[in-house]
Coordinates of C-alpha atoms and ligand atoms in Angstrom, one line a residue:
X1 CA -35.6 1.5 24.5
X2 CA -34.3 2.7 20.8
X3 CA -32.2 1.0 19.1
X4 CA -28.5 2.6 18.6
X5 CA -28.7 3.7 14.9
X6 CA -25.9 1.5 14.2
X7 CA -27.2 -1.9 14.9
X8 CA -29.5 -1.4 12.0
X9 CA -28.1 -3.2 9.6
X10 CA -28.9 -1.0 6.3
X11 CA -26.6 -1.4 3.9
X12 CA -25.8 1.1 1.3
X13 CA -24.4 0.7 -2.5
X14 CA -23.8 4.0 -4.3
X15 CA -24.2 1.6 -7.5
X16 CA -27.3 0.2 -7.0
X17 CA -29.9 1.5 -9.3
X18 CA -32.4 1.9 -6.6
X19 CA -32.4 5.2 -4.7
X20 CA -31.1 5.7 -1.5
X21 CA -34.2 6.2 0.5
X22 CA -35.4 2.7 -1.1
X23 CA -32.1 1.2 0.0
X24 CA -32.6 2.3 3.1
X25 CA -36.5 1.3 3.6
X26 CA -35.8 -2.1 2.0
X27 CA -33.2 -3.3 4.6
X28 CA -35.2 -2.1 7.8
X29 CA -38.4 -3.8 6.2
X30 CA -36.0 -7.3 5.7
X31 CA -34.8 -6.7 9.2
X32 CA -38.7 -6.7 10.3
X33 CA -39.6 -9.3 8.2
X34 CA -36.9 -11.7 9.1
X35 CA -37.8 -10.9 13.1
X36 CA -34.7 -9.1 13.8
X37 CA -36.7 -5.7 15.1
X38 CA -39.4 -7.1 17.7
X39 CA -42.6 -4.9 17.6
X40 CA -42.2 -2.3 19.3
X41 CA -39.1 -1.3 18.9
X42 CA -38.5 2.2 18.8
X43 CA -36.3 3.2 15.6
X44 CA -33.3 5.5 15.6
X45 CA -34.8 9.4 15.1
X46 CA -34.5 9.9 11.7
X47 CA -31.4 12.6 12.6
X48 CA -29.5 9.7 14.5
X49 CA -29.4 7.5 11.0
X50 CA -28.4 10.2 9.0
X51 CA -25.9 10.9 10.6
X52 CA -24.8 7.5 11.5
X53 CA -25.3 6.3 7.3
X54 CA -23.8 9.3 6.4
X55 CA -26.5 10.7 4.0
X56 CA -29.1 13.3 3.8
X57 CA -31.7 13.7 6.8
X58 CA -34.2 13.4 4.2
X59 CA -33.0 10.0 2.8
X60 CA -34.3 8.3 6.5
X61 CA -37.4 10.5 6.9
X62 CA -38.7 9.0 3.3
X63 CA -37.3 5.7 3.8
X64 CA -39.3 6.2 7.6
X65 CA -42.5 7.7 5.5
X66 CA -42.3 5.2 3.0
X67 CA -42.3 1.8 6.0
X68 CA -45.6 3.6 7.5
X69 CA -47.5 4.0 4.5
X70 CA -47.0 0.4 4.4
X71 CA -47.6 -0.8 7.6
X72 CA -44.6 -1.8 8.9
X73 CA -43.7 1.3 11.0
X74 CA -46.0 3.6 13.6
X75 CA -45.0 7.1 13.7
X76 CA -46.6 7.8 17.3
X77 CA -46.5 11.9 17.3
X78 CA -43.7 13.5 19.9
X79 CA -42.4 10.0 21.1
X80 CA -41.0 8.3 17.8
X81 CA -41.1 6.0 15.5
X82 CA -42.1 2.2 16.5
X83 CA -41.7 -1.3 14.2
X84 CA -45.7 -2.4 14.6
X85 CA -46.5 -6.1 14.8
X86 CA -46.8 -7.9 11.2
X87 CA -49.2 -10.8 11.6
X88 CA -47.9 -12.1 8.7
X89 CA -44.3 -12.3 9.4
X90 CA -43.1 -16.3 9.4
X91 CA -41.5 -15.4 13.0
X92 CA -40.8 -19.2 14.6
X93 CA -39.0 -20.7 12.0
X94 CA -37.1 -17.3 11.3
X95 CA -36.4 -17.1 15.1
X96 CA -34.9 -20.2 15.6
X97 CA -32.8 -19.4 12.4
X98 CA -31.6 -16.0 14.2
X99 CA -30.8 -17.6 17.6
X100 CA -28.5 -20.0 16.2
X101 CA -26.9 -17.3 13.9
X102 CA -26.4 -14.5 16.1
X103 CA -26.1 -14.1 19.6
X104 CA -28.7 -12.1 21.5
X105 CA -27.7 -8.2 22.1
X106 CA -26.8 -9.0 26.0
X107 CA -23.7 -11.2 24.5
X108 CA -22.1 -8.9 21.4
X109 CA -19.0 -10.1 20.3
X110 CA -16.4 -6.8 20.4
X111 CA -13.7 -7.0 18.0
X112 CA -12.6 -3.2 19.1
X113 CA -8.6 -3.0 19.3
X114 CA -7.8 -1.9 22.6
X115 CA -7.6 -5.0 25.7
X116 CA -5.7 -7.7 25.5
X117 CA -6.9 -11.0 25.9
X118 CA -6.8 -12.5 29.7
X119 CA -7.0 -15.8 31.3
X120 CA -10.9 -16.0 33.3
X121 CA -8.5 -17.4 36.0
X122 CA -5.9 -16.2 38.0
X123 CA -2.8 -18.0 37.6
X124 CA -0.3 -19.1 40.2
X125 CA 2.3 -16.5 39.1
X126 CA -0.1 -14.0 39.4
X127 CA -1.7 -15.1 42.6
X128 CA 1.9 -15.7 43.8
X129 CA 3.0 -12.0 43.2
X130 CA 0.4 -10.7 45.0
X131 CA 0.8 -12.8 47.8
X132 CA 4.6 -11.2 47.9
X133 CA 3.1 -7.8 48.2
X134 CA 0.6 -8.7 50.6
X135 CA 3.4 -10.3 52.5
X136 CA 5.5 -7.2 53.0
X137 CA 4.2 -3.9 55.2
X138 CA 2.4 -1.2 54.2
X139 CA 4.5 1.7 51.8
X140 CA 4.2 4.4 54.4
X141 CA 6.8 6.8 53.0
X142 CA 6.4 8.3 50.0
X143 CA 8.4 6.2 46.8
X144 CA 10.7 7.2 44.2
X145 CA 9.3 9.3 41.7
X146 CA 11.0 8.3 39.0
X147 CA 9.5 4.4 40.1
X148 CA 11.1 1.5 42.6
X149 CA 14.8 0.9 41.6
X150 CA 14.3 -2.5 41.3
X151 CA 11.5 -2.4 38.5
X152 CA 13.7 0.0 36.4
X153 CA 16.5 -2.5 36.7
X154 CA 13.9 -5.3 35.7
X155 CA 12.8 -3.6 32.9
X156 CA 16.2 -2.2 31.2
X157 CA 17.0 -5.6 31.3
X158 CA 13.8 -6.3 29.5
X159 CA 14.0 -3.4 26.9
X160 CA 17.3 -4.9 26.7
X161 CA 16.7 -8.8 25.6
X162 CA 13.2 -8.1 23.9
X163 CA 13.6 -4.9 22.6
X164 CA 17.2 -4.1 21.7
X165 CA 17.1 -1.4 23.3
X166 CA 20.1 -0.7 25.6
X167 CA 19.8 1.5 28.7
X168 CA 20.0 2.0 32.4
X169 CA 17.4 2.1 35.4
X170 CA 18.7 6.1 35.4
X171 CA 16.6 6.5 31.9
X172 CA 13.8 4.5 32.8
X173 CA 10.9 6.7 34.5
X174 CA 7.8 4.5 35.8
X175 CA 4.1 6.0 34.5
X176 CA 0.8 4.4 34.6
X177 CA 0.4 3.4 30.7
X178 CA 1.2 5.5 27.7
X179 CA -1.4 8.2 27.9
X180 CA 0.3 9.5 31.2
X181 CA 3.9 8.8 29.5
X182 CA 2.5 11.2 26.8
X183 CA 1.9 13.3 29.7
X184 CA 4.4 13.6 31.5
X185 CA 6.4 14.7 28.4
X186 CA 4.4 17.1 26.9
X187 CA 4.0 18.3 30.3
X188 CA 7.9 18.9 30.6
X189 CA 8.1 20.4 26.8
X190 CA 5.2 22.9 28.0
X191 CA 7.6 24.6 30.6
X192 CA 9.5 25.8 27.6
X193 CA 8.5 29.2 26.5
X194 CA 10.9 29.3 23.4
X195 CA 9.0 26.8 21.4
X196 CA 5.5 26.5 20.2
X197 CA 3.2 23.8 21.7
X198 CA 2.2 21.6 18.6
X199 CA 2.8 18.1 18.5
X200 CA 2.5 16.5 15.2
X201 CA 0.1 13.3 15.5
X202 CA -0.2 10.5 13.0
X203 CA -3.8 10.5 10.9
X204 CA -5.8 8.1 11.4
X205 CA -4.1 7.8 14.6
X206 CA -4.8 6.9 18.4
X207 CA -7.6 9.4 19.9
X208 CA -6.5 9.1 23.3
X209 CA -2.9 11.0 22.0
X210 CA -5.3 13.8 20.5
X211 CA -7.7 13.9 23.0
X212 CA -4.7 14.8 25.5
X213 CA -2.5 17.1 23.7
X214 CA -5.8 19.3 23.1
X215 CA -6.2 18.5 27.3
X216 CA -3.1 19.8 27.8
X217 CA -3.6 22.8 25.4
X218 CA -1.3 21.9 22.4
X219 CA -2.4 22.1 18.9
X220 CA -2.1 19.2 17.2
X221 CA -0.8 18.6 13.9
X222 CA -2.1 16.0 11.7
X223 CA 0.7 14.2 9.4
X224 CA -0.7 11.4 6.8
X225 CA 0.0 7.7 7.4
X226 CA 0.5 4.9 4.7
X227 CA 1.4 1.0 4.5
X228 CA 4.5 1.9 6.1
X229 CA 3.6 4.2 8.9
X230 CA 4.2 7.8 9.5
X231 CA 5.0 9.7 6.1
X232 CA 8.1 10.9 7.3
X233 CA 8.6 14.1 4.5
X234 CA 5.3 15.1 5.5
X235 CA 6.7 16.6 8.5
X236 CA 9.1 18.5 6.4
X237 CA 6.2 20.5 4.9
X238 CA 4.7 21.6 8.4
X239 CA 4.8 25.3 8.5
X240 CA 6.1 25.8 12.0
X241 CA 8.2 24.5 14.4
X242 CA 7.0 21.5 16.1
X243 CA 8.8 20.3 19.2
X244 CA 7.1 17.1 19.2
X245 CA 6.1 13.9 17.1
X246 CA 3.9 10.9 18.9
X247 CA 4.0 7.9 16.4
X248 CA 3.6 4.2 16.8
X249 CA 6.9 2.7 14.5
X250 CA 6.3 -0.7 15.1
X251 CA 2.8 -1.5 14.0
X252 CA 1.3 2.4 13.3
X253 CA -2.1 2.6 14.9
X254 CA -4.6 1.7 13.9
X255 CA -3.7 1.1 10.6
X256 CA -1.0 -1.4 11.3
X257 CA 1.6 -0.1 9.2
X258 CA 5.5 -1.2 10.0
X259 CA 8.0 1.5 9.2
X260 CA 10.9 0.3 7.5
X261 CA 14.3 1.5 8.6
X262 CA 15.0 4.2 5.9
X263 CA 11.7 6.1 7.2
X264 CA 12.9 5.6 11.3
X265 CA 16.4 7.5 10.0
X266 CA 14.9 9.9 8.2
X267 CA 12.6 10.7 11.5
X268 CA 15.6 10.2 13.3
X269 CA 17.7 12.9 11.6
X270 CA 14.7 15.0 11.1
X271 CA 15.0 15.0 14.9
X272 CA 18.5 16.0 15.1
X273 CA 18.1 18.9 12.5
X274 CA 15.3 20.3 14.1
X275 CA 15.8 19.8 17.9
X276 CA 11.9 18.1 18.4
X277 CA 11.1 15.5 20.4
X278 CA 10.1 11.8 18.9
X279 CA 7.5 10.1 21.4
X280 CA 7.9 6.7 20.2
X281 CA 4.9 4.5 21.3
X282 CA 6.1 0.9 21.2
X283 CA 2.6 -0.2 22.6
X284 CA 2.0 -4.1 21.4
X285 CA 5.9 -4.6 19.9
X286 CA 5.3 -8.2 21.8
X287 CA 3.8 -9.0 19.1
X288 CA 5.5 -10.5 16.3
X289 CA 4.2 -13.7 14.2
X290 CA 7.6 -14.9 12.0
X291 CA 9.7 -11.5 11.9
X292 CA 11.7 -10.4 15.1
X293 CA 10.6 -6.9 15.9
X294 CA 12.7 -3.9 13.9
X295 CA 14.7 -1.7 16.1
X296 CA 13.2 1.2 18.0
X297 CA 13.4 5.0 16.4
X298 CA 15.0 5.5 20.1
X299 CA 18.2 3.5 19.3
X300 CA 18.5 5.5 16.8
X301 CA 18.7 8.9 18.1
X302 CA 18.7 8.1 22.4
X303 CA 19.0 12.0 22.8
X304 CA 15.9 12.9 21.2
X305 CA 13.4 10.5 21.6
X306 CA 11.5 9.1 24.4
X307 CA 10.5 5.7 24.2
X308 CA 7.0 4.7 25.6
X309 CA 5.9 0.8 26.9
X310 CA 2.8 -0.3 28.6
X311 CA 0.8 -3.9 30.0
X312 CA -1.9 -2.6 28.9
X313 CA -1.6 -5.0 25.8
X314 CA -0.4 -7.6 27.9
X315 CA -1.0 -7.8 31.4
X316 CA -3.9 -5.8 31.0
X317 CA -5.1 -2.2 30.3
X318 CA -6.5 -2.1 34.2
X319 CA -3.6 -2.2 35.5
X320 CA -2.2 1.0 34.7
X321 CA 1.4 0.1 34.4
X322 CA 4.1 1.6 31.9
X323 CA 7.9 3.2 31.1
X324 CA 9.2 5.4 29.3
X325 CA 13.0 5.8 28.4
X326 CA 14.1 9.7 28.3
X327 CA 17.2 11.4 27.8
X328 CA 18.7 12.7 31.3
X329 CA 17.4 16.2 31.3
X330 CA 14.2 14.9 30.4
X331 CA 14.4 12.3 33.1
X332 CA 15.3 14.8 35.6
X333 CA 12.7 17.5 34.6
X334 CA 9.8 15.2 34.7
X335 CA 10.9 13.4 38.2
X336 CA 11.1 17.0 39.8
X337 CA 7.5 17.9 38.4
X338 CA 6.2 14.1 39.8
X339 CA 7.9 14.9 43.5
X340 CA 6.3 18.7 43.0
X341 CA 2.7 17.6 42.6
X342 CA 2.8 13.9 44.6
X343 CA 2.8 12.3 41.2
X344 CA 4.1 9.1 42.5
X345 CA 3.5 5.6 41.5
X346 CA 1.9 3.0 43.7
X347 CA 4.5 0.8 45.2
X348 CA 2.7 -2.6 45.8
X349 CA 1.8 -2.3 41.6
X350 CA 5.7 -1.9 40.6
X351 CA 5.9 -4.5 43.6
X352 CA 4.1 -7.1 42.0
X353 CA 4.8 -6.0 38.5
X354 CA 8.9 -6.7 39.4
X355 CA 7.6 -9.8 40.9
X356 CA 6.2 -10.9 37.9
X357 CA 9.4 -10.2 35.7
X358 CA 11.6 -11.4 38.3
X359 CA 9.8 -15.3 38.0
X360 CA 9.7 -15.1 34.3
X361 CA 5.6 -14.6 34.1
X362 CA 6.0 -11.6 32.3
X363 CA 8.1 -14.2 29.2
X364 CA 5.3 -16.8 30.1
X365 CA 2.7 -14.9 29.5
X366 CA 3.3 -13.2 26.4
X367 CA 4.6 -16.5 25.0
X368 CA 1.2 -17.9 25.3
X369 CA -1.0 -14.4 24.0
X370 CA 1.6 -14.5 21.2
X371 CA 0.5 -18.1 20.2
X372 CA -3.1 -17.0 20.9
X373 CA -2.9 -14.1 18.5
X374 CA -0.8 -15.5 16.1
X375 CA -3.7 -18.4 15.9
X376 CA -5.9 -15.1 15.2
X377 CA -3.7 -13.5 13.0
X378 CA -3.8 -16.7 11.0
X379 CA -7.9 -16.6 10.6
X380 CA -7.9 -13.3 10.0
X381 CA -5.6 -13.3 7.0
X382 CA -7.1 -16.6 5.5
X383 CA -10.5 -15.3 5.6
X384 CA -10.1 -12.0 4.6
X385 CA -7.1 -11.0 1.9
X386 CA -9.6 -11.8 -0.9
X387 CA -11.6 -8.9 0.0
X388 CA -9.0 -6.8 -0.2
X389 CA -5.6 -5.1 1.4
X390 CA -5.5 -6.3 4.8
X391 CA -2.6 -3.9 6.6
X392 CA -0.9 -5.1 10.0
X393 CA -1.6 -8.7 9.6
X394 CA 2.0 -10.4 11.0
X395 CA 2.3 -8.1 14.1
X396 CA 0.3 -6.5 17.3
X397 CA -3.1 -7.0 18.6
X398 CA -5.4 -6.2 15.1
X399 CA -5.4 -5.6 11.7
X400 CA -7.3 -3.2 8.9
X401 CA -8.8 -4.0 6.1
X402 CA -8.6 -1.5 3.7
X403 CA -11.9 -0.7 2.4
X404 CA -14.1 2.2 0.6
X405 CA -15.5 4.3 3.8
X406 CA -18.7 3.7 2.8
X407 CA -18.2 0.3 2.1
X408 CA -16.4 0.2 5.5
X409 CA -19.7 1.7 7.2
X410 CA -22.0 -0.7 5.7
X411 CA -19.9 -3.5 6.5
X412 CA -19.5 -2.5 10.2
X413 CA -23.6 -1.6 10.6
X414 CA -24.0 -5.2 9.1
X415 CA -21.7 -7.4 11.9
X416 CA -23.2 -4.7 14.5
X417 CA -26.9 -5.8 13.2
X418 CA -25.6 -9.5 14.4
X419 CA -23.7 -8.4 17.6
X420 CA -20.6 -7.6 16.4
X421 CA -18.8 -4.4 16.9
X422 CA -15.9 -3.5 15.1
X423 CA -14.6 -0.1 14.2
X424 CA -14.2 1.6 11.5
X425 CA -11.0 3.7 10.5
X426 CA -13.2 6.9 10.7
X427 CA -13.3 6.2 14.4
X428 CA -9.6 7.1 14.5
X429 CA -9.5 9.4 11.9
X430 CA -9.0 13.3 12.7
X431 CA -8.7 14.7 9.3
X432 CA -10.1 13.5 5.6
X433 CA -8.4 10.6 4.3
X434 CA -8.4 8.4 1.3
X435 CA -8.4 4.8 2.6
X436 CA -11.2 3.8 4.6
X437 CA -11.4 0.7 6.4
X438 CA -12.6 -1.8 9.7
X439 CA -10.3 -2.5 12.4
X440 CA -10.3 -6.2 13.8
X441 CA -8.7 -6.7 16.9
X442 CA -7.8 -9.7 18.0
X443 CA -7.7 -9.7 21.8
X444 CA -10.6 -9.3 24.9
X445 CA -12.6 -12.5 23.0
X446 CA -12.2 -16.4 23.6
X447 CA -11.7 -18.4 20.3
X448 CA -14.5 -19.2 19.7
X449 CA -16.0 -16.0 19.8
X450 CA -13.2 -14.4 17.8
X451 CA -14.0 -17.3 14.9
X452 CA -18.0 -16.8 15.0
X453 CA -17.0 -13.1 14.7
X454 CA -14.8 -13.4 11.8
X455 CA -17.3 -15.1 10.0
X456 CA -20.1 -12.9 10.5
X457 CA -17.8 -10.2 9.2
X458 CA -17.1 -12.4 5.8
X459 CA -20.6 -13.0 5.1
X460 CA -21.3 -9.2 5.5
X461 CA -18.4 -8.3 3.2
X462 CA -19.7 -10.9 1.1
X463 CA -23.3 -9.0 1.1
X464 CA -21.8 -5.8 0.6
X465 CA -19.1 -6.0 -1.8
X466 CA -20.4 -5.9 -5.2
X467 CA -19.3 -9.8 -6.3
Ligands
PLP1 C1 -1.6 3.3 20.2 C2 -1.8 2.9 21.6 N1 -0.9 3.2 22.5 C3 -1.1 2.9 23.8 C4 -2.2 2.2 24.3 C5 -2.3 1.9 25.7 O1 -2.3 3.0 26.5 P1 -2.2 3.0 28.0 O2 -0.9 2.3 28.3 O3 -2.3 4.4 28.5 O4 -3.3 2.1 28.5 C6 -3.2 1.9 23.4 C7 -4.4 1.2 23.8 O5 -5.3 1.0 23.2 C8 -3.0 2.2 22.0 O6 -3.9 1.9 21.1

C-alpha cells in the first residue's frame, strides 16, 4: 500500500536555515526512526509530495536521493520507493510510546466540517416517528410537489419561533438539503434568457455550491470574504450582470464569519437595485453559544431572496431533508418544473420529519447538540486563541484558525501523521487568497475523541509555529 502523501508528517519552515530538501529528508528519517513508517512502506512518488507540500518536484526527489544514500530508503526500479528495515531503530519502547499517543490509521479522528454529531442509538422520538409512518399505508399517488402541507405548516412555524422569519406554508417549497435548494433555483433562473447565468459565490466558500452552478453550466463569480462575511461592495465591482448571489450570512463558510446588519442591507438593497437573486444559506443558524441568531438577509428583502434550511447539520446529512422560502413566482416556477420532471419528495421522510417537529424532537434535539457543541466551542477557543485569530468560534458546527497557508499545510500534514484530518482553507478556496488557515469542526466525533484531537492539533501548532 503507499502511504497518502499527506499523512507524512514533514513539516516545512521557510525560515529555517536548512534547505528545503533537508527539511524534508529530516522529518521522513524522524518518522522512520521513531517507528511511525514500518519497513516496507511504500513512500508517496516523489510527484504526489510535491504537490501535496507545495514545493518543487526536485525538493522530494533529493530529499528521496538523499534517505537512500543513507540507508533508510530502497528505491526498487519501476515499483517505488520503500522505507527499509533499520536494525538499529529503538522500535519497542518507541512503539508503545506511539500506541498510546496516536490511534492506529483504522481509527483517524476527522475533524472535517460537514456531519453533525448523532446519538449511536436511536432514540424513542425517533424510533417513535418511524413507527407512525410505518403505521400508515403505502403513498401510492404521487405527493405535492411543492412538499406535504402539513410539514410546510410545521416548519413556517419553525422559521417563525427560531428564526424570525415570518411566512406561510405557500412560500415554503420542500427539497432534499441545500445543494438541491441551490438547484432548483438556479434551475428556475436558467429559463430566463434575458439575463446572464453567473452566480456570484463567496471565496473560500462551499465547493458543493461551485461544483453545481458549473453542473448546471453557470459561470461562477468569485467575491472575497473577511471576518464579517461576504464583502458586500465587492459585488459592486463585478463587470456584468449577475442574477444570483449564494452566501452563508450567519456563520460564512468555512470561514465562520457573521455578517453584521449594515453588510445584510447593503446586500439587501444591492438586491433591489439590481433585480438579482440572494440564495441565502442559513445551514447550521441552530447554532448559537451566548448571542441569539441575527436576522435573515430574507427578512430583509422577502421578494428577492430565497432562503435555504437543511438537517443535514442536525438530524443528519443522510437524510436528505430541507426548505427553502421563495417569493411566489419563484415558488410557482420551481413547483411546475418538480411536477414536469417527477421531482417529488418522498412522503414517509416529510412524514416522519413533521412527526418529529410535531412531538418537539426536532427542539430536543438541537437543545442537546447545542450543549454538545458549545462544550466544543469552549475547548476549541481555550486551546487555540493563543496561536492566533480563531474566526467563527461562538456559532455553527467549526471554526478557522487563521494561519499562514504554509503554516496551515504543515500543521494539517502533522495531525494527519497522528490520525487526524482536518482541512485546510485551501480545500475551500477557488481563487488566491491572503489568509490561510485549518478548519475544525466540531461534530461527527464523541468527546473524547474531539479532546485527544484538539490536543494533537496544539502540539503540532506548537512544533510548527516558530515559538
Ligand atoms: C455551507 C453548507 N451549506 C449546506 C450544507 C448542507 O447541504 P445539504 O443540505 O445539501 O446536505 C453544508 C454541509 O456541509 C454546508 O457546508
Amino acid at each position: 500500500m503507499t502511504l497518502p502523501p499527506n499523512s507524512l508528517s514533514i513539516t516545512i519552515v521557510r525560515a529555517d536555515r536548512r534547505t528545503l530538501p533537508v527539511q524534508v529528508a529530516d522529518s521522513i528519517r524522524a518518522a522512520i526512526d521513531r517507528g511511525e513508517l514500518e519497513p516496507d512502506t511504500r513512500l508517496p512518488s516523489t510527484r504526489a509530495l510535491s504537490d501535496e507540500l507545495g514545493l518543487a518536484r526536485a525538493v522530494a526527489e533529493q530529499a528521496y536521493e538523499q534517505l537512500v544514500a543513507e540507508g533508510w530508503l530502497d528505491a526498487r526500479r519501476g515499483s517505488g520507493t520503500y522505507v527499509r528495515e533499520v536494525p538499529h531503530a529503538v522500535r519497542s519502547r518507541r512503539t508503545v510510546h506511539r500506541t498510546r499517543q496516536s490511534p492506529p490509521p483504522a481509527e483517524r479522528i476527522s475533524l472535517r466540517p460537514g456531519t453533525p454529531w448523532t446519538p449511536p442509538s436511536a432514540s424513542d422520538a425517533w424510533k417513535r416517528a418511524w413507527r407512525d409512518v410505518g403505521g400508515s399505508p403505502p403513498p401510492g399517488d404521487y405527493p405535492d410537489p411543492a412538499g406535504s402541507l402539513e410539514l410546510r405548516i410545521r416548519i413556517a412555524d419553525l422559521l417563525g419561533r427560531a428564526r424570525g422569519l415570518h411566512t406561510t406554508a405557500d412560500s415554503i417549497v420542500v427539497t432534499t438539503g441545500s445543494i438541491h435548494g441551490l438547484d432548483l433555483v438556479l434551475g428556475a433562473l436558467s429559463a430566463r434568457t434575458d439575463i446572464e447565468h453567473v452566480v456570484a459565490l463567496e471565496n473560500p466558500g462551499y465547493r458543493a455550491a461551485a461544483a453545481l452552478a458549473v453542473h448546471r453550466g453557470w459561470s461562477v463569480h468569485d467575491v472575497p470574504v473577511d471576518q464579517e462575511g461576504l464583502v458586500v461592495e465587492e459585488l459592486e465591482s463585478i463587470p456584468h450582470e449577475t442574477p444570483a448571489v449564494y452566501v452563508t450570512p450567519s456563520h460564512q463558510y468555512p470561514t465562520g464569519g457573521l455578517m453584521p446588519i449594515g453588510r445584510r442591507r447593503a446586500l439587501a438593497d444591492w438586491a433591489r437595485v439590481t433585480g438579482s437573486t440572494i440564495i441565502e444559506d442559513d445551514y447550521d443558524s441552530e447554532f448559537r453559544y451566548g448571542i441569539a441568531p441575527l436576522p435573515t438577509v430574507t427578512e430583509l428583502v422577502p421578494d428577492r431572496a430565497v432562503y435555504l434550511g437543511t438537517v443535514s447539520k442536525t438530524l443528519g446529512a443522510g437524510i436528505r431533508l430541507g426548505w427553502m422560502v421563495a417569493p411566489p413566482s419563484m415558488v410557482e416556477r420551481i413547483t411546475e418544473t418538480r411536477r414536469a420532471i417527477g421531482d417529488f419528495p418522498s412522503v414517509p421522510i416529510q412524514q416522519a420529519m413533521a412527526s418529529l417537529l410535531r412531538d418537539g424532537e426536532w427542539d430536543r434535539s438541537v437543545r442537546s447538540a447545542r450543549r454538545i457543541y458549545r462544550a466544543r466551542d469552549r475547548v476549541v477557543a481555550a486551546a487555540l486563541a493563543r496561536f492566533g485569530e480563531l474566526r467563527g468560534v461562538g456559532a455553527g458546527l467549526h471554526s478557522v484558525l487563521i494561519l499562514d497557508h504554509t503554516v496551515a499545510r504543515a500543521v494539517a500534514s502533522a495531525c494527519a501523521a497522528r490520525g487526524v484530518d482536518l482541512p485546510t482553507l485551501e480545500h475551500s478556496t477557488r481563487s488566491p487568497t491572503t489568509d490561510g488557515g485549518v478548519v475544525i469542526g466540531y461534530g461527527s466525533v464523541g468527546d473524547n475523541e474531539f479532546v485527544y484531537a484538539v490536543k494533537v492539533l496544539v502540539e503540532a501548532l506548537e512544533t510548527v509555529l516558530p515559538s
